[in-house]
Amino acid sequence: MAEQYLKTESDILIIGAGGAGMRAALAASDAGLRVTVVSKSLLGKAHTVMAEGGMAAALGNVDPQDNWQVHFGDIVEEGVYIGNWRMAEILAKEAPQRVHELERYGAVFDRTPDGRILQRAFGGHSYRRLCHVGDRTGLEIIRTLQDQIIHRENVTIFDEMYITNLLKKDGRVIGAVGMKMDKGEFHLFRAKAVVLATGGCGRVFKITSNSWESTGDGLGLAYRAGATLQDMEMIQFHPTGMVYPPGVRGLLVTEGVRGEGGILYNKDKERYMLKYSPQKKELDARDVVARANYAEIQAGRGTEHGGVYLDISYKGAEFVKQKLPSMYMQFMEFAGVDITKEMMEVAPTVHYQMGGVRVVPDTGATTVDGLFAAGEIACGLHGANRLGGNSMSDILVFGKKVGEGASEFVKNVELLDVDESVVNQEIERVLSLLKPEGTNAYDLIDELTTTMSDNVGIVRDAEHLQIALETILKLKEKYPAVGAPGGRKYNHGLLAALELGNMLVATEAIVRSAIMRPESRGAHTRRDFPKKNKEWLKNITIVKENDGMKFETIQVPEVPEELKQYVKPEVY
Amino acid sequence: MPSENYVFDIERNDGKGSIRHDRFQVPKKKISTVLEGLTYISENLDGTLAFRHSCRMEICGSCSMSINGKPRMACSTIADSLNSEVIRVSPLPHYEVIKDLVVDIDPFFEKYKSVKPYIIRKDEEEHNKELLQTPEQFKLYEQYSMCIKCGLCLAACPISGSDENYIGPAALAAALRYNLDSRDQGSNVRLDITGGENGTALCHYAGECSEVCPKDVDPSKAIQILRRSGIAHELKQFFRREKDARR
């Protein structure tokens, strides 16, 4: 007998309720459309909440010389010239408006003495540019958007809803099937357009700053629906994650620490950034600082727990507690370290996927009709390396853009009927994972994430990438045997089995792209190809074909003449 | 000799009224926080154990539960600090249980929503200008803006336990946070709500909410301040009505 499922119809279905998803919902709500937002976790708990340091926007409040042109140049240069210039332009121009809008929604910010929004320094930004509230900016952003979204009458929210697959008809995405985890019920969502705002895939690595949710679900959904992925080899390592105790390994230590004056030392108390980056020192771009930290640890100059030292204590207890209250608590509670008196131990941790679903800059449209994407799941803006604070601007600027883009799209299309058998098939697929004798998904996830952290790290080479690829292919073969005991309701084992399917797509895309790029650029460093190569001023794209992933390279769109003056020419 | 394992004694609930206790041995050297203990169980011993978690750094407010009898965040509760080899974990009180440690948090959010937790201004349309606020003005309410909506306060509050209509500590603190915000002009609207029959008047100032708050929001103090401004608001309303009546 066919399974029962609930049906919801809307103009736009938004998958993901982090900053990008919620901002997209507000835009579509402003357009007067019926919007459905689904979220894997509870509303307000998405990964955005973990952002600490701030949101980059060239307000020029503390450094009046700053403007969108400088911000634009910083993004293109630090993205090592393979980012999409148009996305960089949109972000640089519109981020200030999004900050002011957040303010009107009720977000709090730290302030200058005369009451304007305070901005702090961050790596790779030419001026002090990050609007922030202490070191809990993400919490404030998500709370503000949540408080807006919950009283919009045309927005319906389903939280703890896991989307298992997108549905297509005549080449167009027409909805999705989801499972409401807290109820164990299946849902069919019909929509004229679907927006992916599912965040990243940091969880495919063992050591990551990412929350439980970031398992690359959107990559799997988009890939299976035929959308193009791009730049998947570009995984950002944040230079400073906690290393001790083991349970918090990888947890983020905000770049705000360095922004406020934090200094990196090796175990010999040498300030080694003077050597790696004499000009920008601790505040160079993340790829540079992460590689420096890694190199010091590799050279045997690391700390007891395998990190380097980060010191802010010299600034005094009052300063530290005021500027970095969450960091103070985080180290006190988890590590028993008083950062106003002692140095922190830190090491690089997987933080962000620069790659993702290829989109049209102005609308967020993917290569599949009816499917849109924004935020970490979309790609192009950050190129080979993201600047700190640009992810918060990204989700708000492009969240709004995608909401508007999708709203425009739905004006000209009808809601299509969904074939019941397709829904039943998908439900059956999910339920087939409920088998007590199945292979434990967590065991496979452990093997997958371990191989990624061991072999696809900051510095890569052909040999280790090959080891990772072989492990991934072996796990892909084992995947059909995966199963979870228990029932439908709130079953973590079942969820892990579903997530693993997406994690396998994400990891294969990352590793094959990394093998394909024989150069070192931005976050992608090859031991066997240590130099940047002009021939590789390209993006690697991936689409699904019958026999697996098909890879191509495409030229990076050239910066138009009128904008070239804001970008330093690339040097090889 | 101390044992190498913690014993996690977990209250399992099928959401239909059937409750049992399961005991799991968790190696001490594998975990430091209670949340790690739960993920260890989930990944190695029993994948059907239901609990919420996300960020693991006490900022998302998902992993609220009762640990050794007290409402806490599992991610920031260091197992060793409990000074007990047996770690008793049960769902948060004052909420309906969905399954095991997962409770229905919707009523908490509904109450939160009821106090209009957003800036209310008369010039609503003008969105592209920075509103000024000095650091001193921000300091006035900063503490109340730290809430991570974990719901622990409602679990600790004896009034919330006996009166499901009570707006409760988190929502009342949120109301004060906006009322004290120099950019906001919606105090009167909120004071009508918080001063109503389900608002501040029900609080007994036992202070349990502030004791369990992981972010030192101090809802108890917020409620006291709110009640005082509520009385002033009431008097103002009263005199206005009197004046109107005389006219």
PDB file of C-alpha atoms in Angstrom, chain A residues 56-58 67-77 83-98 361-362 380-383 390 393-394 397-398 401 557-567:
ATOM      1  CA  ALA A  56      31.888  42.897   5.989  1.00  0.00           C
ATOM      2  CA  ALA A  57      30.391  46.055   4.509  1.00  0.00           C
ATOM      3  CA  ALA A  58      32.218  49.140   3.309  1.00  0.00           C
ATOM      4  CA  ASN A  67      34.164  52.266  -0.182  1.00  0.00           C
ATOM      5  CA  TRP A  68      32.611  49.544  -2.341  1.00  0.00           C
ATOM      6  CA  GLN A  69      35.359  49.807  -4.935  1.00  0.00           C
ATOM      7  CA  VAL A  70      38.049  48.868  -2.410  1.00  0.00           C
ATOM      8  CA  HIS A  71      35.916  46.035  -1.034  1.00  0.00           C
ATOM      9  CA  PHE A  72      35.341  44.806  -4.590  1.00  0.00           C
ATOM     10  CA  GLY A  73      39.078  44.799  -5.308  1.00  0.00           C
ATOM     11  CA  ASP A  74      39.814  42.925  -2.079  1.00  0.00           C
ATOM     12  CA  ILE A  75      37.328  40.176  -2.967  1.00  0.00           C
ATOM     13  CA  VAL A  76      38.637  39.638  -6.498  1.00  0.00           C
ATOM     14  CA  GLU A  77      42.308  39.719  -5.488  1.00  0.00           C
ATOM     15  CA  GLY A  83      35.847  34.398  -8.545  1.00  0.00           C
ATOM     16  CA  ASN A  84      32.910  35.889 -10.382  1.00  0.00           C
ATOM     17  CA  TRP A  85      33.478  39.665 -10.679  1.00  0.00           C
ATOM     18  CA  ARG A  86      29.784  40.436 -10.957  1.00  0.00           C
ATOM     19  CA  MET A  87      28.995  38.711  -7.679  1.00  0.00           C
ATOM     20  CA  ALA A  88      31.852  40.604  -6.045  1.00  0.00           C
ATOM     21  CA  GLU A  89      30.489  43.874  -7.407  1.00  0.00           C
ATOM     22  CA  ILE A  90      26.967  43.165  -6.179  1.00  0.00           C
ATOM     23  CA  LEU A  91      28.231  42.184  -2.743  1.00  0.00           C
ATOM     24  CA  ALA A  92      30.493  45.188  -2.328  1.00  0.00           C
ATOM     25  CA  LYS A  93      27.780  47.611  -3.435  1.00  0.00           C
ATOM     26  CA  GLU A  94      24.847  46.145  -1.532  1.00  0.00           C
ATOM     27  CA  ALA A  95      26.343  44.941   1.752  1.00  0.00           C
ATOM     28  CA  PRO A  96      26.005  48.385   3.406  1.00  0.00           C
ATOM     29  CA  GLN A  97      22.273  48.442   2.628  1.00  0.00           C
ATOM     30  CA  ARG A  98      21.872  45.014   4.174  1.00  0.00           C
ATOM     31  CA  PRO A 361      24.906  36.406 -10.185  1.00  0.00           C
ATOM     32  CA  ASP A 362      21.892  38.706 -10.331  1.00  0.00           C
ATOM     33  CA  GLY A 380      31.395  32.144  -7.505  1.00  0.00           C
ATOM     34  CA  LEU A 381      31.658  35.056  -5.123  1.00  0.00           C
ATOM     35  CA  HIS A 382      34.675  33.944  -3.138  1.00  0.00           C
ATOM     36  CA  GLY A 383      36.755  32.336  -5.881  1.00  0.00           C
ATOM     37  CA  ASN A 390      32.076  38.118   3.589  1.00  0.00           C
ATOM     38  CA  SER A 393      27.303  39.772   3.711  1.00  0.00           C
ATOM     39  CA  ASP A 394      26.952  36.967   1.146  1.00  0.00           C
ATOM     40  CA  VAL A 397      22.962  40.240  -0.111  1.00  0.00           C
ATOM     41  CA  PHE A 398      22.406  37.105  -2.170  1.00  0.00           C
ATOM     42  CA  LYS A 401      18.793  38.593  -4.615  1.00  0.00           C
ATOM     43  CA  PRO A 557      34.599  35.752 -16.794  1.00  0.00           C
ATOM     44  CA  GLU A 558      36.845  38.738 -17.366  1.00  0.00           C
ATOM     45  CA  VAL A 559      36.491  41.845 -15.217  1.00  0.00           C
ATOM     46  CA  PRO A 560      35.046  44.615 -17.421  1.00  0.00           C
ATOM     47  CA  GLU A 561      37.183  47.638 -18.227  1.00  0.00           C
ATOM     48  CA  GLU A 562      35.384  50.080 -15.939  1.00  0.00           C
ATOM     49  CA  LEU A 563      36.019  47.862 -12.911  1.00  0.00           C
ATOM     50  CA  LYS A 564      39.578  46.815 -13.728  1.00  0.00           C
ATOM     51  CA  GLN A 565      40.980  49.972 -12.166  1.00  0.00           C
ATOM     52  CA  TYR A 566      39.924  48.698  -8.719  1.00  0.00           C
ATOM     53  CA  VAL A 567      41.778  45.412  -9.028  1.00  0.00           C
TER      54      VAL A 567
END
